[in-house]
Short mmCIF file of C-alpha atoms and ligand atoms in Angstrom, two decimals:
data_model
loop_
_atom_site.label_atom_id
_atom_site.label_comp_id
_atom_site.label_asym_id
_atom_site.label_seq_id
_atom_site.Cartn_x
_atom_site.Cartn_y
_atom_site.Cartn_z
CA UNK A 38 34.20 8.95 1.33
CA UNK A 39 31.20 11.28 1.42
CA UNK A 40 27.96 9.31 1.17
CA UNK A 41 24.98 10.33 -0.93
CA UNK A 42 22.68 9.30 1.91
CA UNK A 43 22.24 10.38 5.51
CA UNK A 44 21.47 8.10 8.48
CA UNK A 45 19.50 9.40 11.47
CA UNK A 46 19.78 7.07 14.48
CA UNK A 47 17.41 6.78 17.44
CA UNK A 48 17.64 4.55 20.50
CA UNK A 49 13.89 3.90 20.36
CA UNK A 50 10.93 4.85 18.19
CA UNK A 51 7.39 3.57 17.89
CA UNK A 52 8.18 2.55 14.32
CA UNK A 53 10.76 3.94 11.90
CA UNK A 54 8.09 3.89 9.19
CA UNK A 55 5.59 5.72 11.40
CA UNK A 56 8.22 8.33 12.33
CA UNK A 57 9.19 8.76 8.67
CA UNK A 58 5.54 9.31 7.69
CA UNK A 59 4.97 11.83 10.52
CA UNK A 60 8.14 13.79 9.75
CA UNK A 61 8.13 13.29 5.99
CA UNK A 62 7.79 17.00 5.17
CA UNK A 63 10.98 17.88 7.06
CA UNK A 64 13.11 14.93 5.96
CA UNK A 65 15.38 15.06 2.92
CA UNK A 66 15.29 12.55 0.08
CA UNK A 67 17.88 9.81 0.77
CA UNK A 68 17.65 10.11 4.55
CA UNK A 69 17.36 6.86 6.48
CA UNK A 70 15.81 6.55 9.93
CA UNK A 71 17.04 3.72 12.13
CA UNK A 72 16.18 2.77 15.70
CA UNK A 73 17.66 0.17 18.04
CA UNK A 74 14.18 -0.76 19.24
CA UNK A 75 10.65 -0.15 18.01
CA UNK A 76 7.71 -0.22 20.40
CA UNK A 77 5.12 -0.61 17.59
CA UNK A 78 7.06 -2.15 14.71
CA UNK A 79 4.68 -2.96 11.92
CA UNK A 80 4.70 -5.52 9.14
CA UNK A 81 2.62 -6.20 6.07
CA UNK A 82 -1.03 -7.20 6.43
CA UNK A 83 -1.30 -5.29 9.74
CA UNK A 84 1.03 -7.75 11.42
CA UNK A 85 3.27 -6.78 14.33
CA UNK A 86 7.03 -6.72 13.65
CA UNK A 87 8.73 -7.67 16.92
CA UNK A 88 11.53 -5.16 17.42
CA UNK A 89 13.09 -5.67 20.83
CA UNK A 90 16.62 -4.71 19.91
CA UNK A 91 17.75 -7.93 18.25
CA UNK A 92 17.37 -6.79 14.66
CA UNK A 93 18.25 -3.97 12.29
CA UNK A 94 15.26 -1.70 11.71
CA UNK A 95 15.38 1.13 9.20
CA UNK A 96 13.31 3.25 6.84
CA UNK A 97 14.52 5.02 3.71
CA UNK A 98 12.89 8.31 2.66
CA UNK A 99 12.10 8.41 -1.06
CA UNK A 100 11.16 11.85 -2.40
CA UNK A 101 11.82 11.89 -6.15
CA UNK A 102 12.01 15.19 -8.02
CA UNK A 103 9.58 13.82 -10.67
CA UNK A 104 7.21 11.56 -8.73
CA UNK A 105 4.85 11.05 -11.68
CA UNK A 106 7.51 9.08 -13.56
CA UNK A 107 9.00 7.26 -10.59
CA UNK A 108 8.55 3.43 -10.34
CA UNK A 109 7.18 3.43 -6.77
CA UNK A 110 5.52 0.04 -7.24
CA UNK A 111 8.90 -1.70 -7.53
CA UNK A 112 10.78 0.06 -4.71
CA UNK A 113 10.41 -2.94 -2.40
CA UNK A 114 11.98 -5.16 -5.04
CA UNK A 115 14.91 -2.74 -5.43
CA UNK A 116 15.48 -2.90 -1.68
CA UNK A 117 15.05 -6.71 -1.69
CA UNK A 118 17.88 -7.23 -4.21
CA UNK A 119 20.09 -4.79 -2.26
CA UNK A 120 19.49 -6.50 1.09
CA UNK A 121 19.98 -9.92 -0.52
CA UNK A 122 23.32 -8.83 -1.96
CA UNK A 123 24.48 -7.41 1.39
CA UNK A 124 23.55 -10.63 3.22
CA UNK A 125 25.31 -12.72 0.57
CA UNK A 126 28.48 -10.69 1.18
CA UNK A 127 28.53 -11.85 4.80
CA UNK A 128 28.32 -15.49 3.78
CA UNK A 129 24.57 -16.19 3.72
CA UNK A 130 22.76 -17.70 0.73
CA UNK A 131 19.57 -15.65 0.71
CA UNK A 132 16.77 -15.87 -1.81
CA UNK A 133 13.89 -13.50 -2.52
CA UNK A 134 10.34 -14.66 -1.98
CA UNK A 135 8.10 -12.65 -4.24
CA UNK A 136 7.53 -9.84 -3.86
CA UNK A 137 10.04 -8.79 -1.22
CA UNK A 138 10.73 -11.18 1.64
CA UNK A 139 14.28 -12.41 2.03
CA UNK A 140 14.60 -16.06 3.01
CA UNK A 141 17.48 -18.24 4.16
CA UNK A 142 16.39 -21.82 3.58
CA UNK A 143 12.65 -21.74 4.14
CA UNK A 144 12.75 -19.11 6.87
CA UNK A 145 12.37 -15.35 6.70
CA UNK A 146 15.38 -13.23 7.62
CA UNK A 147 14.13 -9.86 6.34
CA UNK A 148 10.77 -8.24 5.74
CA UNK A 149 10.13 -5.04 3.80
CA UNK A 150 7.24 -2.61 4.10
CA UNK A 151 6.74 0.36 1.77
CA UNK A 152 4.11 2.99 2.51
CA UNK A 153 3.12 5.68 0.03
CA UNK A 154 2.93 9.38 0.78
CA UNK A 155 0.23 11.10 -1.22
CA UNK A 156 -0.36 14.78 -1.96
CA UNK A 157 -3.58 15.90 -3.64
CA UNK A 158 -4.42 12.27 -4.41
CA UNK A 159 -1.11 11.51 -6.14
CA UNK A 160 1.86 9.55 -4.88
CA UNK A 161 4.56 12.10 -4.02
CA UNK A 162 6.96 9.85 -2.14
CA UNK A 163 7.34 6.74 -0.06
CA UNK A 164 8.85 5.43 3.13
CA UNK A 165 10.61 2.14 2.60
CA UNK A 166 11.18 0.12 5.75
CA UNK A 167 13.03 -3.11 6.40
CA UNK A 168 13.62 -5.31 9.40
CA UNK A 169 16.53 -7.75 9.37
CA UNK A 170 16.86 -10.48 11.98
CA UNK A 171 20.32 -10.28 13.53
CA UNK A 172 20.68 -12.14 16.80
CA UNK A 173 17.31 -13.55 17.89
CA UNK A 174 17.13 -17.14 19.08
CA UNK A 175 14.39 -19.51 17.88
CA UNK A 176 12.74 -19.20 21.33
CA UNK A 177 12.71 -15.40 21.06
CA UNK A 178 10.78 -15.53 17.78
CA UNK A 179 8.08 -17.60 19.47
CA UNK A 180 4.96 -18.37 17.46
CA UNK A 181 4.92 -16.51 14.15
CA UNK A 182 2.68 -16.97 11.09
CA UNK A 183 5.82 -18.02 9.14
CA UNK A 184 9.21 -19.56 10.06
CA UNK A 185 11.86 -16.97 10.92
CA UNK A 186 15.63 -17.11 11.23
CA UNK A 187 18.37 -14.70 12.31
CA UNK A 188 22.00 -14.32 11.19
CA UNK A 189 23.14 -15.72 14.58
CA UNK A 190 20.90 -18.79 14.20
CA UNK A 191 22.66 -19.48 10.90
CA UNK A 192 25.99 -19.60 12.74
CA UNK A 193 27.40 -16.46 11.10
CA UNK A 194 29.06 -13.56 12.92
CA UNK A 195 26.55 -10.73 13.30
CA UNK A 196 27.89 -7.55 11.69
CA UNK A 197 27.61 -4.23 13.56
CA UNK A 198 24.28 -2.60 12.69
CA UNK A 199 25.77 0.56 11.21
CA UNK A 200 28.16 -1.42 9.01
CA UNK A 201 25.37 -3.61 7.60
CA UNK A 202 23.04 -0.65 7.08
CA UNK A 203 25.72 1.39 5.31
CA UNK A 204 26.48 -1.54 3.01
CA UNK A 205 22.79 -2.02 2.17
CA UNK A 206 22.39 1.69 1.40
CA UNK A 207 25.47 1.73 -0.83
CA UNK A 208 24.10 -1.26 -2.76
CA UNK A 209 20.64 0.36 -2.92
CA UNK A 210 21.88 3.74 -4.19
CA UNK A 211 24.33 2.03 -6.55
CA UNK A 212 21.32 0.52 -8.33
CA UNK A 213 19.19 3.66 -7.96
CA UNK A 214 20.10 5.62 -11.13
CA UNK A 215 19.29 2.60 -13.33
CA UNK A 216 16.09 2.00 -11.38
CA UNK A 217 14.99 5.63 -11.81
CA UNK A 218 15.47 5.31 -15.57
CA UNK A 219 14.22 1.79 -16.20
CA UNK A 220 12.17 0.76 -13.17
CA UNK A 221 12.04 -2.96 -12.42
CA UNK A 222 13.92 -3.81 -15.64
CA UNK A 223 17.09 -2.44 -14.02
CA UNK A 224 17.06 -5.22 -11.41
CA UNK A 225 14.95 -7.96 -13.03
CA UNK A 226 17.96 -10.15 -13.97
CA UNK A 227 19.31 -10.11 -10.43
CA UNK A 228 15.83 -10.52 -8.97
CA UNK A 229 15.10 -13.58 -11.12
CA UNK A 230 18.49 -15.19 -10.38
CA UNK A 231 17.66 -15.31 -6.70
CA UNK A 232 13.93 -15.97 -6.97
CA UNK A 233 12.88 -18.68 -4.51
CA UNK A 234 10.15 -21.03 -5.80
CA UNK A 235 10.97 -20.32 -9.45
CA UNK A 236 9.70 -23.30 -11.46
CA UNK A 237 8.01 -24.84 -8.39
CA UNK A 238 4.36 -24.96 -7.48
CA UNK A 239 3.12 -22.11 -5.35
CA UNK A 240 -0.09 -20.83 -3.83
CA UNK A 241 -0.86 -17.14 -3.77
CA UNK A 242 -3.37 -15.78 -1.27
CA UNK A 243 -4.88 -12.41 -2.11
CA UNK A 244 -7.90 -10.95 -0.34
CA UNK A 245 -8.66 -14.35 1.16
CA UNK A 246 -8.69 -16.12 -2.23
CA UNK A 247 -6.07 -18.69 -3.16
CA UNK A 248 -4.62 -19.29 -6.64
CA UNK A 249 -2.35 -22.25 -7.21
CA UNK A 250 0.02 -23.00 -10.07
CA UNK A 251 3.58 -23.22 -11.30
CA UNK A 252 5.66 -20.15 -10.51
CA UNK A 253 6.84 -19.00 -13.94
CA UNK A 254 8.66 -15.87 -12.81
CA UNK A 255 7.97 -12.17 -12.99
CA UNK A 256 6.89 -9.99 -15.89
CA UNK A 257 8.64 -6.79 -16.97
CA UNK A 258 6.83 -4.85 -14.26
CA UNK A 259 7.77 -7.26 -11.46
CA UNK A 260 4.35 -8.90 -11.25
CA UNK A 261 4.23 -12.58 -10.36
CA UNK A 262 3.31 -14.96 -13.19
CA UNK A 263 1.54 -18.08 -12.01
CA UNK A 264 0.61 -20.78 -14.49
CA UNK A 265 -2.73 -21.94 -13.09
CA UNK A 266 -5.15 -24.60 -14.33
CA UNK A 267 -7.03 -21.82 -16.14
CA UNK A 268 -3.88 -20.38 -17.78
CA UNK A 269 -1.13 -17.89 -16.94
CA UNK A 270 -2.17 -15.14 -14.54
CA UNK A 271 -0.19 -12.21 -13.22
CA UNK A 272 -0.49 -10.71 -9.76
CA UNK A 273 0.79 -7.46 -8.32
CA UNK A 274 0.17 -8.38 -4.65
CA UNK A 275 -0.43 -11.34 -2.38
CA UNK A 276 1.24 -13.83 -0.09
CA UNK A 277 3.08 -16.61 -1.93
CA UNK A 278 3.96 -19.94 -0.35
CA UNK A 279 5.18 -23.32 -1.59
CA UNK A 280 2.56 -26.03 -2.20
C1 BTN B 166 6.87 -7.69 6.69
O1 BTN B 166 5.75 -7.88 7.18
O2 BTN B 166 7.52 -8.61 6.21
C2 BTN B 166 7.44 -6.29 6.67
C3 BTN B 166 8.19 -5.99 7.93
C4 BTN B 166 8.81 -4.61 7.92
C5 BTN B 166 9.45 -4.28 9.25
C6 BTN B 166 10.21 -3.00 9.19
S1 BTN B 166 11.21 -2.75 10.63
C7 BTN B 166 11.55 -1.11 10.11
C8 BTN B 166 10.27 -0.54 9.55
N1 BTN B 166 9.46 0.00 10.59
C9 BTN B 166 8.34 -0.68 10.80
O3 BTN B 166 7.49 -0.43 11.65
N2 BTN B 166 8.27 -1.69 9.91
C10 BTN B 166 9.41 -1.71 9.03
#
């Protein structure tokens, strides 16, 4: 079956996101860059993403024909539901931690990092990267700012990288036409069904300030709704954790 996406594989890169940003002009929409190892894998909040060959690392090139109407802000959530579905197919029970981490139990199995590409001050495209923990041991994760887990640590057979990546991309592009038309609304039902912390108390840290309250869900644009002591507030960014 001919695919509507193309995968470009490298043995090693500094970072698939960094490569995608450098080469963006020459890369086609729907290309995906993947590398077995990254020497400077990067995460959110300027964190390092350890990438010593035990995970799946990839970056999707997003170059919409009409960027002004494209829901860039929710791309990470589209990828989160796609990765979650792919991991569920191999027997895991993953949940999504708003906005786009994938957890198994309380530990992170996948992180997602989107970076915008701007032209003349407007967003023209994005590179959408994800790292999935495949076969690390607890000792190999070492000290991290959050608990992490791999597929192997969960006692599941680790799928071949290319097979897992292809499945994720098929799930991603299967949802893509609806997402282009409706934005977050196209995936909000699925996103909410697998929303970790829904109905629980959570603390959101944004720019060093913490807001605490009951996690009510997400609004129609995918923003987090937190019911705080001073009323319901919505957030478009931040780090959410259980209280
Ligand atoms: C996070 O902090 O949770 C986001 C981690 C994103 C890591 C992936 S691995 C592939 C791509 N290339 C990078 O340098 N980062 C992303």
